XYZ file of C-alpha atoms in Angstrom:
349
model
C 74.043 118.399 72.604
C 73.220 118.603 76.304
C 76.304 120.748 76.972
C 75.365 123.094 74.081
C 71.819 123.404 75.407
C 73.152 124.273 78.896
C 75.331 127.027 77.406
C 72.436 128.488 75.383
C 70.242 128.596 78.501
C 72.869 129.845 80.949
C 70.943 133.146 81.283
C 68.191 131.180 83.014
C 70.597 129.957 85.692
C 71.337 126.607 84.051
C 74.937 125.491 84.609
C 77.013 123.449 82.216
C 77.239 119.787 83.320
C 80.857 118.812 84.025
C 82.233 116.213 81.630
C 82.810 112.942 83.553
C 86.476 112.118 83.989
C 87.887 108.919 82.516
C 88.418 106.349 85.327
C 92.000 105.479 86.221
C 93.260 102.238 84.656
C 95.443 99.541 86.191
C 98.271 100.554 83.881
C 98.070 104.178 85.079
C 97.996 103.071 88.717
C 101.044 100.839 88.228
C 102.863 103.685 86.494
C 102.222 105.896 89.538
C 103.548 103.080 91.761
C 106.760 102.973 89.713
C 107.174 106.741 89.983
C 106.654 106.620 93.776
C 109.306 103.920 94.197
C 111.688 105.868 91.996
C 111.068 109.045 94.014
C 111.769 107.121 97.246
C 115.092 105.812 95.918
C 116.128 109.313 94.893
C 114.874 110.852 98.144
C 112.598 113.102 96.085
C 110.232 114.396 98.773
C 108.330 116.835 96.559
C 107.834 114.302 93.782
C 106.508 111.653 96.168
C 104.285 114.187 97.925
C 102.717 115.234 94.616
C 102.141 111.616 93.578
C 100.478 110.819 96.914
C 98.228 113.867 96.489
C 97.341 112.658 92.982
C 96.387 109.206 94.316
C 94.220 110.751 97.028
C 92.419 112.908 94.466
C 91.800 109.866 92.245
C 90.522 107.813 95.193
C 88.069 110.531 96.192
C 86.904 111.031 92.616
C 84.977 107.782 92.210
C 84.366 104.323 93.658
C 85.667 102.845 90.417
C 89.003 104.599 90.893
C 89.094 103.423 94.480
C 88.536 99.816 93.464
C 91.308 100.041 90.870
C 93.778 101.514 93.373
C 92.919 98.824 95.910
C 93.243 96.030 93.346
C 96.693 97.209 92.250
C 98.057 97.350 95.826
C 98.447 101.105 96.082
C 98.231 101.104 99.898
C 101.220 98.770 100.095
C 103.307 101.043 97.837
C 102.375 104.100 99.916
C 103.260 102.228 103.117
C 106.664 101.448 101.618
C 107.130 105.143 100.794
C 106.036 106.165 104.299
C 108.521 103.733 105.801
C 111.375 105.000 103.608
C 110.826 108.656 104.481
C 110.252 107.792 108.164
C 113.844 106.572 108.435
C 115.195 110.099 107.872
C 114.440 113.345 109.710
C 110.758 113.694 110.653
C 110.950 117.483 110.510
C 112.468 117.530 107.027
C 110.030 114.932 105.687
C 106.964 116.186 107.556
C 105.093 117.387 104.460
C 105.554 114.220 102.401
C 104.789 111.948 105.385
C 101.673 113.989 106.154
C 100.442 113.650 102.551
C 101.116 109.894 102.437
C 99.375 109.368 105.784
C 96.363 111.358 104.567
C 96.235 109.214 101.428
C 96.509 105.966 103.424
C 93.650 107.085 105.672
C 91.453 107.304 102.551
C 92.604 104.068 100.897
C 92.532 101.870 104.005
C 88.822 102.567 104.410
C 88.352 100.240 101.427
C 91.504 98.109 101.525
C 93.012 95.645 103.975
C 96.277 96.622 105.589
C 97.760 93.122 105.349
C 100.253 94.177 102.661
C 101.333 97.362 104.409
C 104.871 97.076 105.837
C 105.142 98.629 109.290
C 108.514 99.171 110.918
C 109.531 100.829 114.184
C 110.319 103.969 112.184
C 106.812 104.006 110.661
C 105.133 103.574 114.040
C 107.295 106.324 115.542
C 106.306 108.711 112.746
C 102.589 107.863 113.035
C 102.724 108.479 116.788
C 104.417 111.849 116.224
C 101.434 112.823 114.059
C 99.112 111.403 116.727
C 100.752 113.672 119.328
C 100.740 116.779 117.134
C 98.428 119.780 117.449
C 97.210 119.351 113.859
C 93.703 117.866 114.173
C 93.663 116.538 110.611
C 97.020 114.786 111.085
C 95.851 113.254 114.369
C 92.683 111.984 112.702
C 94.610 110.442 109.810
C 97.104 108.836 112.201
C 94.455 107.127 114.313
C 92.512 105.946 111.243
C 95.652 104.285 109.869
C 96.531 102.742 113.254
C 93.008 101.329 113.495
C 93.668 99.285 110.364
C 97.219 98.233 111.269
C 97.003 97.214 114.932
C 94.409 94.377 114.740
C 96.502 92.440 112.199
C 99.454 91.491 114.390
C 99.994 91.675 118.152
C 103.636 92.602 117.470
C 102.331 95.938 116.205
C 100.632 96.317 119.600
C 104.009 95.839 121.282
C 105.658 98.337 118.930
C 102.924 100.885 119.641
C 102.983 100.372 123.421
C 106.765 100.827 123.488
C 106.628 104.087 121.525
C 106.924 107.082 123.833
C 103.700 109.031 124.222
C 101.562 106.667 122.114
C 99.226 105.478 124.862
C 98.851 109.001 126.242
C 97.904 110.233 122.761
C 95.281 107.484 122.383
C 93.848 108.370 125.792
C 93.738 112.064 124.866
C 91.632 111.339 121.765
C 88.947 109.938 124.068
C 89.260 112.481 126.861
C 89.309 115.455 124.482
C 87.550 114.216 121.310
C 88.324 115.851 117.979
C 85.611 114.005 116.032
C 83.333 110.986 116.415
C 85.301 108.939 113.872
C 88.599 109.520 115.671
C 87.061 108.602 119.034
C 85.759 105.293 117.687
C 89.083 104.558 116.000
C 90.991 105.267 119.215
C 88.681 102.974 121.200
C 89.213 100.239 118.592
C 93.005 100.532 118.847
C 92.915 100.486 122.661
C 90.592 97.459 122.621
C 93.074 95.474 120.520
C 95.893 96.583 122.809
C 94.247 95.440 126.053
C 92.868 92.233 124.483
C 96.015 91.166 122.617
C 97.974 88.012 123.547
C 101.110 90.152 123.656
C 103.549 89.468 126.530
C 103.268 93.183 127.272
C 99.493 92.922 127.821
C 99.524 93.320 131.629
C 101.866 96.301 131.390
C 99.635 97.915 128.759
C 96.511 97.497 130.904
C 98.196 98.903 134.014
C 99.391 101.931 132.043
C 95.890 102.715 130.774
C 94.502 102.262 134.295
C 97.096 104.712 135.640
C 96.066 107.230 132.976
C 92.482 107.103 134.296
C 90.892 105.172 131.438
C 88.460 103.203 133.640
C 86.818 106.329 135.031
C 86.737 107.964 131.591
C 85.039 104.960 129.979
C 82.449 104.563 132.730
C 81.439 108.190 132.456
C 81.232 107.859 128.671
C 79.018 104.780 129.008
C 76.270 106.608 130.878
C 74.823 108.100 127.685
C 76.982 106.841 124.798
C 75.481 105.513 121.556
C 75.623 101.833 120.617
C 78.972 101.670 118.796
C 80.822 103.602 121.502
C 79.146 101.494 124.199
C 80.277 98.235 122.634
C 83.857 99.417 122.231
C 84.075 100.936 125.723
C 82.645 97.779 127.330
C 85.054 95.629 125.312
C 87.976 97.639 126.675
C 86.676 97.413 130.248
C 86.306 93.655 129.842
C 89.972 93.412 128.868
C 91.063 95.752 131.660
C 89.209 93.686 134.262
C 91.483 90.736 133.494
C 94.100 92.479 135.644
C 94.095 92.947 139.415
C 94.727 96.683 139.085
C 91.943 97.014 136.534
C 89.407 95.249 138.754
C 90.475 97.308 141.762
C 89.889 100.520 139.827
C 86.462 99.269 138.737
C 85.551 98.277 142.317
C 86.330 101.784 143.513
C 84.211 103.627 140.960
C 80.601 104.392 141.885
C 79.335 104.055 138.305
C 80.688 100.565 137.605
C 77.829 98.335 138.764
C 74.927 100.675 137.838
C 76.292 101.135 134.308
C 77.047 97.441 133.722
C 73.621 96.274 134.818
C 71.877 98.977 132.836
C 73.684 97.902 129.655
C 72.744 94.199 129.913
C 69.449 94.644 128.017
C 69.558 98.184 126.672
C 72.189 98.259 123.906
C 72.997 95.122 121.889
C 73.933 91.453 122.177
C 77.623 92.352 122.092
C 77.221 94.976 124.829
C 75.266 92.423 126.873
C 78.031 89.855 126.443
C 80.726 92.300 127.610
C 78.586 93.580 130.515
C 77.974 90.079 131.855
C 81.641 89.178 131.400
C 82.826 92.233 133.370
C 80.235 91.630 136.082
C 81.339 88.010 136.273
C 85.010 88.953 136.715
C 84.211 91.503 139.427
C 81.776 89.330 141.370
C 83.869 86.166 141.235
C 86.888 88.077 142.524
C 84.969 89.795 145.354
C 86.638 88.996 148.708
C 85.184 91.610 151.071
C 83.147 90.319 154.010
C 80.279 92.733 153.397
C 79.737 91.357 149.897
C 80.913 94.521 148.125
C 79.884 94.474 144.471
C 77.692 91.399 145.032
C 75.409 93.339 147.342
C 75.391 96.379 145.056
C 74.603 94.193 142.041
C 71.550 92.775 143.802
C 70.467 96.290 144.808
C 70.601 97.249 141.141
C 68.344 94.360 140.059
C 71.153 92.228 138.627
C 69.507 88.991 139.771
C 66.254 89.697 137.936
C 68.014 90.918 134.790
C 70.201 87.837 134.622
C 67.135 85.623 134.958
C 65.502 87.453 132.055
C 68.723 87.029 130.082
C 68.583 83.241 130.506
C 64.930 83.199 129.442
C 65.504 85.379 126.364
C 68.606 83.472 125.337
C 72.280 84.197 124.737
C 75.468 82.439 123.635
C 76.665 79.437 125.632
C 79.628 81.128 127.349
C 77.513 84.089 128.481
C 74.821 81.686 129.674
C 77.366 79.838 131.820
C 78.618 83.090 133.342
C 75.072 84.292 134.051
C 74.213 80.977 135.727
C 77.278 81.135 137.976
C 76.527 84.759 138.829
C 72.992 83.851 139.868
C 74.313 81.188 142.237
C 76.743 83.606 143.869
C 74.205 86.458 144.069
C 71.540 84.209 145.538
C 73.559 83.944 148.764
C 73.089 87.690 149.399
C 69.662 88.103 147.846
C 67.615 87.951 151.033
C 69.800 90.513 152.811
C 69.284 93.562 150.611
C 66.582 95.655 148.961
C 66.625 96.403 145.238
C 66.790 99.802 143.579
C 66.491 100.639 139.897
C 69.820 100.578 138.006
C 68.552 103.464 135.860
C 68.567 105.715 138.938
C 71.899 107.589 138.911
C 70.756 110.343 141.282
C 72.851 109.125 144.203
C 75.846 108.074 142.127
C 78.745 110.505 142.029
C 80.267 111.136 138.604
C 83.874 112.301 138.472
C 83.788 115.412 136.308
C-alpha cells in the first residue's frame, strides 16, 4: 500500500521506497564459501573475484549480514583464497587479490583475524599492495595488516623481513593518504617495535635510520589524542635501544613535547611520556646534565609532583618518584621555562 501511494504521488516529488533486501542466511554464506574454495582449486580467478565482490556487497548492505558472515568464518575462507592466489604470479592475480584484500578490510573491522592463515606469500602480496601507487589498495593493505600483526610476533618477523615493508609503513605516516591509514600504520609499527621478536632491535634501528623519531616528534606537537597515544607508544619502544635514545637526545623537540603531554592528553599518553622521560634521564651520562637540565627547565619537576598527587598506576608512580630524585640534584642550578613555549625550538621541516 505504501509503495502504491508513493507511485501515485510521484508527481509531487515523492520517491518509491526501496524494498528491503532479505538478509543473507548461514546456509547462503556457507554455499559461497564452498564456491570460493572450489574456484581456488580450479585456479578460477574471475569466479573467485566475483564471489569476493558479492561478499563485500553483502557485508556493506547491513549489520545483520555482517554478523552472519563473521559467524560463519568468511574472513578465514577469504584469507585462504588470498594465500592460494598469492603463491602464483602477483601480476596475473592482481585483480582477484585486490578484491579479496578489499573484502577482508571490510570484514576484519568486525571480525577477529585469529582464524586467518598468513603465509610468507600472503605477507609478500600485502606488502606489494602497500607499496603500490593505488591509494585504495594501500589503505586496504594497512587495515588488514593492523588486524594480523598484533596476534603473533612471528608475523612481525615476516613483515620486517619483507623487502620494502618498513619503508612503506613509514611512508604512510610521512605522506598520509587518510586519517584511518595513518592510525593503522602507527598501530602496526607500535606492535613491531614492542614485540618480543628476536628481530626487535634490528626493527627499531631500521625505523630510526628511516627518520621515524623526528617524524613522530613533529607529529606530536599538535596531533589529536589517538595519534598522540600511538606515536608516544612507538617512541617508548624505540627508546629501549641505544640508537633510539641517541636520536631522541639529539632532537630539540623531545623534552618539550614529552613534558607537555604528561597532563594534556590522556592517562595512556601520560604513562608513555613518563616512561620515555625515565629511559632518557636514567641513561643520561653527560657531565652538563643534558636532558636532566632541560627537563627541569621545562617544569618537569613540578609536573611530576602534580602527577603523584593526582594519582597514576603503580609502575608510573615508581618511575616518577625515581625521576624526581634524579632531577632534584640539578634543580637548584637552572631556571624553569614553560614547556608550552616552542618559540625557540627548531622543528625539522
